[in-house]
Structure formats: structure tokens, C-alpha cells
CSV table of C-alpha atoms in Angstrom, one decimal:
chain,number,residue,atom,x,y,z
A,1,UNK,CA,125.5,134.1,103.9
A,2,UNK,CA,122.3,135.6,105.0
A,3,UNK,CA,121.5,136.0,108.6
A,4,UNK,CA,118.9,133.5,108.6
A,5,UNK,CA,121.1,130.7,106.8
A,6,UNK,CA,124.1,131.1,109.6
A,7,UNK,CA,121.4,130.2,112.3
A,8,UNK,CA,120.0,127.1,110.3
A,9,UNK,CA,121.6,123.8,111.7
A,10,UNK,CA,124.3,122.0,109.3
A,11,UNK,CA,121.9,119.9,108.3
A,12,UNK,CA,119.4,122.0,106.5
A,13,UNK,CA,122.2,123.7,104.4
A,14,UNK,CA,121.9,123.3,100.9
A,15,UNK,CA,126.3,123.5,100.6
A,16,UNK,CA,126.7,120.7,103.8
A,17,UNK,CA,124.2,118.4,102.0
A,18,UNK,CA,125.8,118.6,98.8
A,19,UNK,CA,129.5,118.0,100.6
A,20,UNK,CA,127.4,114.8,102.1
A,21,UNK,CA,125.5,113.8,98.8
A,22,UNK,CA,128.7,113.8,96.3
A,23,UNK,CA,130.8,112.0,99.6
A,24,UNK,CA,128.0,109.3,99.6
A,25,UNK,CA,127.7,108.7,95.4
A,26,UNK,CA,131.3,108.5,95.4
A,27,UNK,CA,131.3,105.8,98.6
A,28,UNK,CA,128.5,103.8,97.6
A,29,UNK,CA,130.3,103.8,94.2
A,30,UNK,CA,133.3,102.2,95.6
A,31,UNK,CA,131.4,99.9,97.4
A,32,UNK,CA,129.8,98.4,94.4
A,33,UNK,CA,133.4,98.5,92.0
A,34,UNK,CA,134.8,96.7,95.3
A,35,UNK,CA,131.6,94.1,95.3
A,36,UNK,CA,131.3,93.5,91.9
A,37,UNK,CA,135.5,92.7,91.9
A,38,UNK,CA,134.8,89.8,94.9
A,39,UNK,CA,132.0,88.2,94.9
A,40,UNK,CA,130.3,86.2,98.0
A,41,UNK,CA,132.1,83.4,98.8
A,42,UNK,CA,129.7,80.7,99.4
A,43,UNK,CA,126.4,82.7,100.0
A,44,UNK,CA,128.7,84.8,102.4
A,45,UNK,CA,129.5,88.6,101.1
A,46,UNK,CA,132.8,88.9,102.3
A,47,UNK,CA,134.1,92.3,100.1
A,48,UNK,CA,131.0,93.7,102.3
A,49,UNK,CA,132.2,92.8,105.9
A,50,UNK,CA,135.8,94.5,104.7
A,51,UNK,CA,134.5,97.3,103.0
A,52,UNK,CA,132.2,97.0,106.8
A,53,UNK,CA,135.4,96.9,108.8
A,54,UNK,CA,137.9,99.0,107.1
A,55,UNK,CA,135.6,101.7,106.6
A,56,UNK,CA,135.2,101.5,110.3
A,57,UNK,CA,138.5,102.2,110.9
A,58,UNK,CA,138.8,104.9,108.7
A,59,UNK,CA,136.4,107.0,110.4
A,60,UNK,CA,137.2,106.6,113.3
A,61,UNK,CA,140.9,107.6,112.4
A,62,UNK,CA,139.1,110.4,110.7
A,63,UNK,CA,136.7,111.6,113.2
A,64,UNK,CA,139.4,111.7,116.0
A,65,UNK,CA,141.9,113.2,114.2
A,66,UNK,CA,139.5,115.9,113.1
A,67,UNK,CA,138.4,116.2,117.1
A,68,UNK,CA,142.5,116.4,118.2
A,69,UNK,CA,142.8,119.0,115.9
A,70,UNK,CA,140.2,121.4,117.0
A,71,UNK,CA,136.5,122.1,117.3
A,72,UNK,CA,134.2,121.3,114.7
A,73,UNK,CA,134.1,124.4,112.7
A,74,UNK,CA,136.2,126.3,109.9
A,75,UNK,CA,137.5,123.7,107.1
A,76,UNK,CA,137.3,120.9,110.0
A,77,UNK,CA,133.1,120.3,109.0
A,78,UNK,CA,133.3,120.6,105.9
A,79,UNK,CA,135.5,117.4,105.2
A,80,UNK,CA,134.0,116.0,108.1
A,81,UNK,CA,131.1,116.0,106.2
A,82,UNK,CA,132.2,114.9,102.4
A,83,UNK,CA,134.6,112.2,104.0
A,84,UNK,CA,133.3,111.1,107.3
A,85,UNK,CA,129.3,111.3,106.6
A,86,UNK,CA,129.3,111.0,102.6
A,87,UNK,CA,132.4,109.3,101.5
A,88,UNK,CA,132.5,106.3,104.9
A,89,UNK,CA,128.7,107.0,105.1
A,90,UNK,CA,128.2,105.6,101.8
A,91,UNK,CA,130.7,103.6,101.5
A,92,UNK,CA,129.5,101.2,104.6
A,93,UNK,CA,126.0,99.9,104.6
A,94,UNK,CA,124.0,98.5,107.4
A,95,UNK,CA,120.9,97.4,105.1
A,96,UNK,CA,122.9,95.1,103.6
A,97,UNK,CA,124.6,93.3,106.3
A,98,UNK,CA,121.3,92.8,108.1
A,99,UNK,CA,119.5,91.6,104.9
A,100,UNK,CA,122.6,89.1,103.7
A,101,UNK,CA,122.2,87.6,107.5
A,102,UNK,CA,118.4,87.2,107.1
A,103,UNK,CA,118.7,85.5,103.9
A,104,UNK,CA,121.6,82.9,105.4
A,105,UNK,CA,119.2,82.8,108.8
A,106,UNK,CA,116.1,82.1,106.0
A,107,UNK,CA,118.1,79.7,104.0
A,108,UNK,CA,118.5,77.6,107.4
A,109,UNK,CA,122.3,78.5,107.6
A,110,UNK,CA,122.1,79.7,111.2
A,111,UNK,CA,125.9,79.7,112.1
A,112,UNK,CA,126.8,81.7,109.1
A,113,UNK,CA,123.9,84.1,109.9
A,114,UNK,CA,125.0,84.7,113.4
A,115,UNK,CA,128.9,84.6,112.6
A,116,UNK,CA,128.4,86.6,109.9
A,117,UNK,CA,126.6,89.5,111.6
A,118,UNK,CA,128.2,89.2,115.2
A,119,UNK,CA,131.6,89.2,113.7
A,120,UNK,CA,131.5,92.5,111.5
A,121,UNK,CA,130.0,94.1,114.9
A,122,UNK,CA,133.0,92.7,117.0
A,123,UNK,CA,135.8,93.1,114.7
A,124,UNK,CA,133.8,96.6,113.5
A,125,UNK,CA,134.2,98.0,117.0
A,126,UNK,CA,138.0,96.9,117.4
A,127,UNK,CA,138.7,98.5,114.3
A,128,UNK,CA,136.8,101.5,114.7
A,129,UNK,CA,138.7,101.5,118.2
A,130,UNK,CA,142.3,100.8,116.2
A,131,UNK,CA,141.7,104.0,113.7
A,132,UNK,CA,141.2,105.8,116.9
A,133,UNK,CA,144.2,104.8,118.9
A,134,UNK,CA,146.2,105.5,115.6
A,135,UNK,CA,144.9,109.3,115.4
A,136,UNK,CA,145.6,109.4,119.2
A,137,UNK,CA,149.3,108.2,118.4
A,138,UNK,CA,149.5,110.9,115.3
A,139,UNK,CA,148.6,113.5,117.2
A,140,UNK,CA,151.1,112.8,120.1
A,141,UNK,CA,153.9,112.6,118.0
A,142,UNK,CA,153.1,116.0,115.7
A,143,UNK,CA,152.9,117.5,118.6
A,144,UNK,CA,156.1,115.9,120.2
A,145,UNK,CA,157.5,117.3,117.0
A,146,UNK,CA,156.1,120.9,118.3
A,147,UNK,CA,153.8,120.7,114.7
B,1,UNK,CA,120.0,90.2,89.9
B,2,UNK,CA,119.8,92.7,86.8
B,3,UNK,CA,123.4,94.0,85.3
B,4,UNK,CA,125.2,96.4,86.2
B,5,UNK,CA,125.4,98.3,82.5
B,6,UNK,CA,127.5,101.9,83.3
B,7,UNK,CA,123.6,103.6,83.4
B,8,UNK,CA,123.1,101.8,86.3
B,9,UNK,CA,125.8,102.0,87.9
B,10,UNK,CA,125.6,105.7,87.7
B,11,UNK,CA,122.1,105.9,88.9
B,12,UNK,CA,123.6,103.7,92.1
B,13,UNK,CA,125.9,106.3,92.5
B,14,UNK,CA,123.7,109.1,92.6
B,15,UNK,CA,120.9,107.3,94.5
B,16,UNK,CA,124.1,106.4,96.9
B,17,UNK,CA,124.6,110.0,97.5
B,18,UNK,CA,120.9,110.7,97.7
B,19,UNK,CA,120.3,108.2,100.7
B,20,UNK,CA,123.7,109.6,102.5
B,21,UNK,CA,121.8,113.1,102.6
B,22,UNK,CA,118.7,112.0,103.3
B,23,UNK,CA,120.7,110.0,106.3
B,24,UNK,CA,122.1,113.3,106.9
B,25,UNK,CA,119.0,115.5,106.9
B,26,UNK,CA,116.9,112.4,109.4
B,27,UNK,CA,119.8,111.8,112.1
B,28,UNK,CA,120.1,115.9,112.3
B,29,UNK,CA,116.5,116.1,112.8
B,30,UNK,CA,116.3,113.3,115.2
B,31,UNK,CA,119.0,114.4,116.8
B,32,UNK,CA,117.5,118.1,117.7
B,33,UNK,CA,114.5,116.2,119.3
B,34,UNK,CA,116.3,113.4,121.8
B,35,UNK,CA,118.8,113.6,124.5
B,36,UNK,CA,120.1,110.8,127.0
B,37,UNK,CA,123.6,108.5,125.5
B,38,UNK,CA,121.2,106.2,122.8
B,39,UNK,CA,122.4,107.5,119.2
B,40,UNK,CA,118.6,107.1,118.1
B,41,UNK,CA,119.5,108.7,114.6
B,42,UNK,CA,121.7,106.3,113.5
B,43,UNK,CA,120.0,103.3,115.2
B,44,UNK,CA,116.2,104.4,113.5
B,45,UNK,CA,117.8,105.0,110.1
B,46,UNK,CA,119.7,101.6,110.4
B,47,UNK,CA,116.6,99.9,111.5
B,48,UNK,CA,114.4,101.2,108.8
B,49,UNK,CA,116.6,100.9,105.7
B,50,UNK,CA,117.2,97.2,107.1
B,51,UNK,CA,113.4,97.1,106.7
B,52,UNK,CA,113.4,98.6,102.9
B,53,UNK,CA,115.8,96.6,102.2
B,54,UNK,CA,114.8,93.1,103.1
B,55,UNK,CA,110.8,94.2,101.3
B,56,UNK,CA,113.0,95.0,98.5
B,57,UNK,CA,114.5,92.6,98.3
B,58,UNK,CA,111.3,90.1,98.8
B,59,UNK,CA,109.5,92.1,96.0
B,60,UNK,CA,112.1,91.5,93.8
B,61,UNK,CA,112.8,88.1,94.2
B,62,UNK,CA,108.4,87.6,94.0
B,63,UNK,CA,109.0,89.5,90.6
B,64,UNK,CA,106.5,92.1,92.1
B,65,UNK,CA,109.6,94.7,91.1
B,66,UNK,CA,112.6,94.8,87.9
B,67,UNK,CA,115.7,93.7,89.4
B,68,UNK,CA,117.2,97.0,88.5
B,69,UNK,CA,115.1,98.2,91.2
B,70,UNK,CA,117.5,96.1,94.1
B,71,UNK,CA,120.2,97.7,92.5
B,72,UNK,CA,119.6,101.6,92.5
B,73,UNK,CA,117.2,101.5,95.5
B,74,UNK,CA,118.7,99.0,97.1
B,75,UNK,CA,122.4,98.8,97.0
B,76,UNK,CA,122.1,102.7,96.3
B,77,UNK,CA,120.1,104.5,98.0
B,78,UNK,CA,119.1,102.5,100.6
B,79,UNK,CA,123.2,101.3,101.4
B,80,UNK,CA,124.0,105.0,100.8
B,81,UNK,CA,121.0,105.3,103.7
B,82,UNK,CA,122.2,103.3,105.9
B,83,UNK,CA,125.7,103.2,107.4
B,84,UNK,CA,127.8,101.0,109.4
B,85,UNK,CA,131.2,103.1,109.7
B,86,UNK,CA,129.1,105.7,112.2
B,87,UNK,CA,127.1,103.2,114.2
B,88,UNK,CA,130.7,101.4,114.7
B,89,UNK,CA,131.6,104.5,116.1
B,90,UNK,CA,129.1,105.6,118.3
B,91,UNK,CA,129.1,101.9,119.7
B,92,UNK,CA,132.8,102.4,120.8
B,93,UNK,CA,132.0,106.3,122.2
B,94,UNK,CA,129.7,104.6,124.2
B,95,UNK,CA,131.9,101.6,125.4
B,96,UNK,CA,134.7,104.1,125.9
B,97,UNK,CA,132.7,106.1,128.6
B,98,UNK,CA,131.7,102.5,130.2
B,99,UNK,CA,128.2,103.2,129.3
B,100,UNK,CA,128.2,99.3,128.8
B,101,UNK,CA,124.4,98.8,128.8
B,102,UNK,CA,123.7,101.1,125.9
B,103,UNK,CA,126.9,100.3,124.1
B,104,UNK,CA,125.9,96.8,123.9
B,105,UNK,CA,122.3,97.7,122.8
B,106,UNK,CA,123.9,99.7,120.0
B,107,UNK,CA,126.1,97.4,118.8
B,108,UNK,CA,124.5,93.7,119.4
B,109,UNK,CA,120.9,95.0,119.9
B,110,UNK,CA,120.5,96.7,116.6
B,111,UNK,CA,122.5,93.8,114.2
B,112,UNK,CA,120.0,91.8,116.0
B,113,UNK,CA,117.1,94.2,115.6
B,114,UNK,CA,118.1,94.8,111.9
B,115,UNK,CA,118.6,91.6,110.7
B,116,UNK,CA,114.6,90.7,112.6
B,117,UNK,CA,113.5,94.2,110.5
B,118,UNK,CA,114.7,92.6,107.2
B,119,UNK,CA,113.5,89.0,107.5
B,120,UNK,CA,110.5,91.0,108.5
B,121,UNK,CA,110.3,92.9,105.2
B,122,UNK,CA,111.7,90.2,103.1
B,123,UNK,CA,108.6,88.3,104.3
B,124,UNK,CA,106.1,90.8,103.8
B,125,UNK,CA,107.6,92.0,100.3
B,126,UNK,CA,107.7,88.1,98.9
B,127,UNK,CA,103.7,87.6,100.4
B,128,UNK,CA,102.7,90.4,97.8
């Protein structure tokens, strides 16, 4: 690496956004295999507030486990960035859950609107705050094992 | 909607991963340039894609645009764009260090801000 590459930030590096650009294909297909498979129920795109939620919870299980383990640096950013930026990146989509609530808002469905989008935020945060507590418990007992 | 023939579905891929950098190379730039708890990457990409999407989607459904078009760009790029794993994330950071003003504006005031930004676009795109 050239002098001048080490000091440019991780996001102008031509290696990190590659590790972030096949991550993301590879998320956003998976999405679309898992959308395609369940369709809305309803008018209400329920395969999108799981893929939503669990892919919540992944990251942060990911993202904290990474953190417990050490700073972000040596193999640690590199599948931070394929996993946690591309893969879960991808693989979650905001654009969609706000444009699915606008359409049941627009269709006059106001309770679904609102249900729909308040509860991916809620359970969203709980599971994002489960995947954490589960890297926190992980970590406690590898290193109760000494590991 | 238009099918989703393995062509496609590839070019969603690829326009997936596309949008993820391009999330990437914006959140890193806004980043550098703000300070203070607000994660203002995340919350302006979420905010705009939510935007793109919802014109998309109205200049689709006006027949202004092919519907392979809500598709690639859409569900692509722009879901590849836009994420909701990391803005679930940097809600709870935020809740975590009882920062409970901005955790709430990150959580509650952007779905609400997003959905506005669609409808918004949606109407905009199906006027054309």
C-alpha cells in the first residue's frame, strides 16, 4: 500500500468498497429470494418487517461481538464491512418500509400504516438490543473459559 | 410489477451492492463533516432513498417509467441504499447512553420523517 492510500479514510478505499459492494449484492439478493418466497399478506409486507428485524439482531450480535473482541482494525474491519455494512446493509432496507407505510397511509389504511411502521422500529430496537446482550453473554463465557 | 426473469434479478443484485457502497462512501463523508450524538449519515441517506423510492414508485405506477425500473432501482439500489439493521443500531447506542431525546428522534422521528419523504415523492412522481 502506498503512503498516500494508508492515510485515506476506509471509505475512499477501492478494497473496503468492494468488501461493502459484494456484501450488499449478496444482501439485497437475499432479501428479494426471501420476498419473492412470502408475499404481503393483505397489502402488509410481512417477509420485509422479518428480514427488518432479524437483520437487526444480527448486527447487532455482529457489531458487538466484533467491538468485545478488539479495536476495529486487522481482519476485525474487514468483515465488519462485507457482513455488517454490505451483507445486513443490504439485506435491510429503510426505503421500503417507509414507502409500503405511505402506500397503506395513501390507501386510507391508517392503523396498518402506523402499526406497520412503529412496530418494525419497536421490535427493531429490542432485537437489535437482544443480538447485543447475546454477544455480551458469548463473550463472558469464552472468556470464563479463559478462550 | 415487472418479473423477476434471472437478468433481473442479477441486475438487483448488483445495483443492491451498488447502493450499499454508495451508502458507504455518503455516511463516511457525512460523517468527517458532523459531530454531536445525531447519526446524520444514516438518518440523511434513510430520508432520501425514502424519497427516491416513493417518486419511483409514483413514476412507475403513472407509467412515466418500465416497471423493471422499481425493481433494479428500487428494490436494488435504492434498498441496498438504504438500511434499517444500522439505524436499529444506532437508535439503541443512543438509548443505551440515555441520550433519550435523540434516540427517540432517531428511531420514531425518522420512520415518521421517511414515510412523510415517500408519500411526498410518491405524489410528486404520479403528478408527472
Amino acid at each position: 500500500m502506498t503512503p498516500e492510500a494508508r492515510h485515506r479514510p476506509p471509505h475512499l478505499r477501492p478494497a473496503y468498497l468492494l468488501l461493502v459492494l459484494v456484501g450488499g449484492a449478496l444482501g439485497t439478493g437475499a432479501r428479494e429470494g426471501i420476498s419473492l418466497a412470502f408475499p404481503p399478506v393483505d397489502g402488509i409486507p410481512v417477509a420485509v418487517l422479518v428480514i427488518n428485524v432479524v437483520g437487526a439482531f444480527l448486527l447487532g450480535w455482529l457489531l458487538d461481538g466484533l467491538a468485545r473482541r478488539g479495536p476495529d482494525g486487522g481482519r476485525r474491519r474487514p468483515v465488519r464491512l462485507l457482513l455488517g455494512t454490505g451483507l445486513l446493509g443490504g439485506f435491510t432496507t429503510y426505503s421500503t418500509l417507509a414507502t409500503d407505510a405511505a402506500r397503506l397511509l395513501g390507501d386510507g389504511r391508517t392503523t396498518a400504516g402506523l402499526t406497520y411502521a412503529l412496530l418494525t422500529v419497536v421490535v427493531g430496537a429490542a432485537a437489535t438490543f437482544a443480538g447485543i446482550a447475546l454477544a455480551a453473554v458469548t463473550h463472558r463465557s469464552r472468556e470464563a473459559r479463559g478462550g | 410489477m415487472g418479473d423477476v426473469t434471472p437478468v433481473v434479478f442479477g441486475l438487483l443484485c448488483v445495483a443492491g451492492g451498488l447502493g450499499a457502497a454508495a451508502r458507504f462512501v455518503i455516511d463516511g463523508f457525512v460523517r468527517e463533516r458532523t459531530s454531536g450524538a445525531l447519526p446524520w449519515g444514516t438518518i440523511a441517506i434513510n430520508l432520501s432513498g425514502s424519497f427516491l423510492l416513493g417518486l419511483l414508485t409514483g413514476l412507475v405506477a403513472a407509467r412515466a417509467l418500465p416497471a423493471e425500473w422499481q425493481l433494479v432501482a428500487g428494490t436494488g439500489f435504492l434498498g441496498g441504499y438504504t438500511t434499517f439493521s444500522t439505524a436499529s443500531l444506532e437508535t439503541v447506542r443512543l438509548l443505551q447512553e440515555r441520550r433519550w431525546a435523540a434516540g427517540l428522534l432517531t428511531g420514531l422521528g425518522v420512520v415518521v420523517g421517511a414515510t412523510a419523504a415517500a408519500g411526498l415523492g410518491w405524489w410528486i412522481g404520479a403528478l408527472v
